[in-house]
XYZ file of C-alpha atoms in Angstrom:
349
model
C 3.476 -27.816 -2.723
C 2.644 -29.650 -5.586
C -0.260 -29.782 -8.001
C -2.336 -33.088 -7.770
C -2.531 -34.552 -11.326
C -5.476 -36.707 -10.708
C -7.917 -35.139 -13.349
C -10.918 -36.800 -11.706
C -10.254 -34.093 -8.617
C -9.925 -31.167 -11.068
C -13.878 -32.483 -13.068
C -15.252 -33.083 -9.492
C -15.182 -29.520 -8.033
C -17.967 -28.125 -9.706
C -20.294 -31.639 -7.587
C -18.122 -30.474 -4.987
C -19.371 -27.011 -4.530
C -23.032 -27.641 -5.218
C -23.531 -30.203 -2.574
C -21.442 -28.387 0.207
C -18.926 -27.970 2.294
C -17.785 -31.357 4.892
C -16.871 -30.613 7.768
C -15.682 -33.069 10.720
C -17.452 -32.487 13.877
C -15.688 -34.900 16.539
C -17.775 -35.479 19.596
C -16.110 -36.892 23.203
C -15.832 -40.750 22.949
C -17.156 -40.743 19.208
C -15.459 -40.955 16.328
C -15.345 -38.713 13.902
C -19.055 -37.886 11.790
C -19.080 -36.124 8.391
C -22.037 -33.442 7.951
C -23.555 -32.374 4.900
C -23.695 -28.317 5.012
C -26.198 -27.457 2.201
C -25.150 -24.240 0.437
C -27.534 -21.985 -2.382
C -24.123 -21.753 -4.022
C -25.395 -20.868 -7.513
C -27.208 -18.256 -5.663
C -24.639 -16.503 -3.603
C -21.564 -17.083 -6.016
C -22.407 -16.990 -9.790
C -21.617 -19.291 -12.299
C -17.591 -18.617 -12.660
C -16.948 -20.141 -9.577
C -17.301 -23.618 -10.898
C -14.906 -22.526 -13.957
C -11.465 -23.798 -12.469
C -8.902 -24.614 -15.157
C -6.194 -26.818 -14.062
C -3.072 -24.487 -13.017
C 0.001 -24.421 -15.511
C 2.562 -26.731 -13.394
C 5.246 -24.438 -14.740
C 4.226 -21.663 -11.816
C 6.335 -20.781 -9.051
C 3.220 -22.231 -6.773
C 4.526 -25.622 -8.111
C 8.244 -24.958 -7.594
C 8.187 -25.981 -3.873
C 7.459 -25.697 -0.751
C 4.578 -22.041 -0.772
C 4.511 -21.518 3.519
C 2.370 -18.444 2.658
C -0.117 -20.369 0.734
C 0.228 -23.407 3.894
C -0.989 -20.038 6.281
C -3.465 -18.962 4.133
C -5.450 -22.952 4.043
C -4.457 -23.620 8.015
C -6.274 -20.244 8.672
C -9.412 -20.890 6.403
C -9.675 -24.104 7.551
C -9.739 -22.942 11.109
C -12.283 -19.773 10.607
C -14.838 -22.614 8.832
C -14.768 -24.470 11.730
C -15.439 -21.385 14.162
C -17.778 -19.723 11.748
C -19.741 -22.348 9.793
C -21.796 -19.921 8.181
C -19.095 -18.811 5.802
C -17.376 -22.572 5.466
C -19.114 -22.442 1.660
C -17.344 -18.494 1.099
C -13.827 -19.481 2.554
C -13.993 -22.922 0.892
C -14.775 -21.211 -2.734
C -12.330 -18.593 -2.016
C -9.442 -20.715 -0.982
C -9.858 -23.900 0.372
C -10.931 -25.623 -3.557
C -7.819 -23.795 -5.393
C -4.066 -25.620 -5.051
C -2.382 -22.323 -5.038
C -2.173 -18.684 -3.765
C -2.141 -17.263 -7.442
C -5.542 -18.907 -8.117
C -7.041 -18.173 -5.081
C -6.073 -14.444 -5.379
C -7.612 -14.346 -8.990
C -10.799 -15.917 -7.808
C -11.195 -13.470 -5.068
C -10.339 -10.426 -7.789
C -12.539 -11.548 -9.825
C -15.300 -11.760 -7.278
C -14.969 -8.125 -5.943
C -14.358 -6.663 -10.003
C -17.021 -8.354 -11.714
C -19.902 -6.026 -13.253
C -22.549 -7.131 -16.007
C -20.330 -6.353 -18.635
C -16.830 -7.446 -17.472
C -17.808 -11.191 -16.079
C -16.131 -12.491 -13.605
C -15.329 -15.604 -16.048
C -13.165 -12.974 -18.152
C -11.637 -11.565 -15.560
C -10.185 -15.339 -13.842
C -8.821 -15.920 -17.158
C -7.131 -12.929 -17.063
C -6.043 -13.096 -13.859
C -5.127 -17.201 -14.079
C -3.421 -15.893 -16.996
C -0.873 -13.223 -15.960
C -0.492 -14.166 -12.756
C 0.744 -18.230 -13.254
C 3.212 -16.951 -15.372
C 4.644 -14.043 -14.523
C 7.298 -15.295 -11.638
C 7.657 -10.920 -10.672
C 3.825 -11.105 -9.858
C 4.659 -14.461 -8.168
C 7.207 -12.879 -5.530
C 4.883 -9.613 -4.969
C 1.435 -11.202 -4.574
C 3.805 -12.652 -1.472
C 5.973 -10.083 -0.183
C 2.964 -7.574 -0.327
C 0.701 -9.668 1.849
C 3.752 -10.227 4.167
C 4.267 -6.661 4.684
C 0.361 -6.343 5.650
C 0.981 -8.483 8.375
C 4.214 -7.078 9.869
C 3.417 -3.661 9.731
C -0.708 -3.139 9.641
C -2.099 -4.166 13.438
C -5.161 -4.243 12.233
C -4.182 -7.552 9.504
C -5.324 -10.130 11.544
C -4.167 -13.135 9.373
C -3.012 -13.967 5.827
C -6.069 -15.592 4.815
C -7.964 -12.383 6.327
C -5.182 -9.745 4.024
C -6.187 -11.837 1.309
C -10.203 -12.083 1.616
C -10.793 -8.664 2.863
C -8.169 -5.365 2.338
C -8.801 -3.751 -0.209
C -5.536 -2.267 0.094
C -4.147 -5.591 -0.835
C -7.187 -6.158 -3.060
C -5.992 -2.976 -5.384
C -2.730 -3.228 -5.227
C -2.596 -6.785 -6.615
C -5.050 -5.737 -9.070
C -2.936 -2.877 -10.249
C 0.054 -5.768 -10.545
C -2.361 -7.320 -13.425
C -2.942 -3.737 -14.786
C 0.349 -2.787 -15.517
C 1.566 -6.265 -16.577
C -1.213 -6.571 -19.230
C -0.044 -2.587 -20.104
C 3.982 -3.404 -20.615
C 2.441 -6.306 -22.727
C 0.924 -3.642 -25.096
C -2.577 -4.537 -23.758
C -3.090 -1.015 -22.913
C -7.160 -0.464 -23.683
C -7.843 -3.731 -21.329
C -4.953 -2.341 -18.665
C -6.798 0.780 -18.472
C -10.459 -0.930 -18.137
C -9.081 -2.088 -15.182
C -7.941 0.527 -13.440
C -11.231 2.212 -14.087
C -12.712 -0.532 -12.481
C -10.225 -0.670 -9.456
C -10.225 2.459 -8.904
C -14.557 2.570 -9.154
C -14.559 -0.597 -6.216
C -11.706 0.188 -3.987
C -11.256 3.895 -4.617
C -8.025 3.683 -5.561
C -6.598 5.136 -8.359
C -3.455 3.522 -9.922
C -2.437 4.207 -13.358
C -1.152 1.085 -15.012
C 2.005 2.276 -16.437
C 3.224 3.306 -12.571
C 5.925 1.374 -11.514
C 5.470 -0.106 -7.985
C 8.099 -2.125 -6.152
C 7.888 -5.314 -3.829
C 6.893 -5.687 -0.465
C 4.071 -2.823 -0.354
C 1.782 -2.206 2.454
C -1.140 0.201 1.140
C -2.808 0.711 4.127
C -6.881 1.135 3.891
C -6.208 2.677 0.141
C -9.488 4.439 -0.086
C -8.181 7.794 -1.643
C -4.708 6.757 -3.095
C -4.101 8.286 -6.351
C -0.825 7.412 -8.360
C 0.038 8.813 -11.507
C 1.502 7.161 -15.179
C 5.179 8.076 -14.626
C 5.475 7.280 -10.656
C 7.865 4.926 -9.466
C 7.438 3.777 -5.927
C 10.447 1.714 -4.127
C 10.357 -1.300 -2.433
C 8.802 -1.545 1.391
C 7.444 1.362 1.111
C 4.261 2.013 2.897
C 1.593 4.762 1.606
C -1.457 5.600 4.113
C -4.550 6.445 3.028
C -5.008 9.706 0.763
C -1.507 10.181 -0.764
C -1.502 11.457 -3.720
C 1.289 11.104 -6.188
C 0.764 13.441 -8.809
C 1.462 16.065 -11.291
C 1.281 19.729 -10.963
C -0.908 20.773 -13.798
C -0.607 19.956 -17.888
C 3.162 19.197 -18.653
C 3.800 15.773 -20.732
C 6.414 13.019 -19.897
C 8.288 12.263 -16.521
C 5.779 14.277 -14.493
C 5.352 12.465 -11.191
C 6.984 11.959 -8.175
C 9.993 9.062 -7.522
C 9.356 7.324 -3.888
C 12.843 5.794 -2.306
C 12.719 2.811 -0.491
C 12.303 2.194 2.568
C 9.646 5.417 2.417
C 6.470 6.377 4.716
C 4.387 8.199 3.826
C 1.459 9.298 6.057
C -2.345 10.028 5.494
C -3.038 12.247 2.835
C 0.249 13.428 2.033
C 0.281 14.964 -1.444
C 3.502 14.688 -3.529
C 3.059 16.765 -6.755
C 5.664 16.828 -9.597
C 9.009 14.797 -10.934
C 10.480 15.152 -7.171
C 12.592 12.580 -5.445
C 11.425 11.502 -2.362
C 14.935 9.848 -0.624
C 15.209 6.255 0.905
C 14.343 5.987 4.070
C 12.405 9.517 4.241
C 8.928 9.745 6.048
C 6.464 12.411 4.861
C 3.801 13.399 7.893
C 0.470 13.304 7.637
C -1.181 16.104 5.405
C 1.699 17.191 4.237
C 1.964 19.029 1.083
C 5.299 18.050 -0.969
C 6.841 20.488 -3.645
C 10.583 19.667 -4.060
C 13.228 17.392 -3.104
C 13.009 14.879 0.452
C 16.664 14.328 1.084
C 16.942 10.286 1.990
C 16.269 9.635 5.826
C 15.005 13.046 6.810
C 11.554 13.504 8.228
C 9.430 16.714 6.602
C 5.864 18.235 7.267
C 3.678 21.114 6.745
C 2.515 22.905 4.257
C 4.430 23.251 1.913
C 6.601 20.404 3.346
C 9.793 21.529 5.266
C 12.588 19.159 6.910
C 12.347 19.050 10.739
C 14.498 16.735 11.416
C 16.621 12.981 10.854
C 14.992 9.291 10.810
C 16.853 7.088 12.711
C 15.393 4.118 11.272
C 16.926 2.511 7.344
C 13.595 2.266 7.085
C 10.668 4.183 8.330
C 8.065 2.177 6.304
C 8.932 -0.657 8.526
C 8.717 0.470 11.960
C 5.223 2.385 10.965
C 6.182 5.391 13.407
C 5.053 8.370 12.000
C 4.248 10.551 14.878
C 5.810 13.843 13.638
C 3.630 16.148 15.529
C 5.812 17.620 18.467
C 8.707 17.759 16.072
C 6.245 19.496 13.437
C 5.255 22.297 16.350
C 8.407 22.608 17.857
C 9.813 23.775 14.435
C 7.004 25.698 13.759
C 7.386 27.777 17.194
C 10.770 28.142 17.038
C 10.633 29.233 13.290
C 7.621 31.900 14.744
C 9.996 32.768 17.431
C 12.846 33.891 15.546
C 11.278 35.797 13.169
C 9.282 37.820 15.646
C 12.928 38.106 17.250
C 14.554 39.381 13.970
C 11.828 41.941 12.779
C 12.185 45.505 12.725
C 9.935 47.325 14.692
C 7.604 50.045 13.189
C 8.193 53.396 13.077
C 5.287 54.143 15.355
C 6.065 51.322 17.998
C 10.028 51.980 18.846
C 8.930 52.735 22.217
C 6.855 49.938 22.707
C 3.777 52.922 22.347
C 0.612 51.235 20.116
């Protein structure tokens, strides 16, 4: 995909916007007739949406061919035509940008906005970071492709990209900790403050997150300054990766690749959590997951082997008749191995 270098095109949006959306309505027999949809555009979007600047023609977007971005314009394209009433939304959310990295910072800075941090400000510093930094590139991408092969619920690329706020934070975190390794660290934590007060996720900038993420829902995730999470790792809602109390430095947990972990898991301290290892749901993690091994409870125990290189993929995370078949047998054999009281060697009460 290339960028079109007519400038009229780029100066035209703005008339563009303001008079509406055309869309082709072709009738049996007829050719095809162009209708006018008049929009309150001013009213519904404010002011920043009309303030496109041309994209730098150095971004990977302009490198070749972008078949996420082709998904993401088939699909709006097709959801204006079946729902007309949000043609002028999906048109000023994708269908007027040339490529996924300006689309994405529109929609950011749509959903982040507040009186005091305008929406302008915040597309310039997405536009910014994002069109040229070629890591933020290849995420923004393999992120929204893991939404759709491992969340059910994803209908669509163009719907991961308009709607989750999993994706929403995530991506916004990206910015975060870009602008932070940049030395930008006051305006890296604004927004996470922000993120974290819109999608209630918390994400300190200085985390280090791999590629090909799937935060599913993300209302409740909470990751601290010196996490590192792997790549294709997939984090439910409520995990926590945290500290366990006041200590300074390396203080928070290390997530292999290939990880699961389930709702509300909390991982506390500078633990390793191995490749491949899935943590079940409300599970309360202490020390060390060896890699591939399933563990639950509380405080987390191993119950078993993951077949699977990688858990996050598959999504199965059903550890409950494992959990209370180790739980019963444990109970079992330690009924079995305790001594009997004085009082009750003859089975008397």
């Amino acid at each position: 995909m290339a960028y079109a270098s007519d400038k009229l095109r780029w100066e035209s949006i703005p008339e563009m916007l303001s008079s509406g959306l055309s869309l082709k309505e072709r009738e049996d027999g007829e050719e095809a007739k162009v209708k006018y949809v008049e929009f309150p555009f001013e009213k519904v979007f404010p002011v920043y949406a009309m303030g496109f600047s041309k994209p730098d023609t150095d971004s990977v977007a302009n490198s070749g061919h972008d078949q996420i971005w082709d998904a993401v314009r088939e699909e709006a394209k097709l959801e204006a035509e079946k729902e007309p009433i949000l043609s002028s939304f999906l048109y000023a959310s994708i269908l007027a940008h040339d490529c996924l990295e300006q689309a994405l910072g529109f929609v950011l800075a749509n959903r982040l906005r507040n009186p005091t941090l305008l929406a302008t400000q915040l597309m310039d510093i997405f536009s910014d970071v994002m069109m040229h930094d070629k890591g933020i590139q290849r995420s923004i991408r393999l992120d929204v492709q893991a939404f759709i092969d491992r969340d059910p619920a994803c209908l669509s690329y163009s719907s991961a990209l308009l709607y989750l706020k999993g994706y929403h934070s995530l991506q916004s975190y990206r910015v975060a900790h870009a602008l932070w390794k940049q030395g930008r660290k006051v305006l890296a934590l604004a927004l996470q403050s922000r993120i974290s007060e819109v999608f209630g996720v918390d994400i300190h900038p200085a985390a280090k997150i791999g590629d090909g993420i799937l935060l599913d829902h993300g209302t409740g995730v909470v990751i601290g300054e010196t996490a590192v999470v792997g790549n294709r790792v997939s984090l439910m809602h409520g995990v926590t990766l945290g500290g366990t109390g006041k200590e300074i430095g390396d203080r928070h947990p290390k997530v292999g690749d290939g990880a699961l972990l389930g709702a509300c898991v909390t991982i506390l301290g500078n633990i390793n959590i191995g490749e491949g290892a899935m943590i079940a749901a409300g599970s309360l993690v202490l020390k060390h997951v060896p890699p591939h091994s399933m563990v639950a409870g509380t405080p987390a125990q191993v119950i078993g082997s993951i077949d699977e290189q990688d858990p996050s993929l598959t999504m199965n995370h059903d550890a409950t008749k494992e959990f209370f078949k180790h739980v019963a047998v444990n109970f079992r054999e330690g009924r079995s191995n305790k001594p009997l009281d004085k009082g009750n060697k003859d089975g008397g009460t």
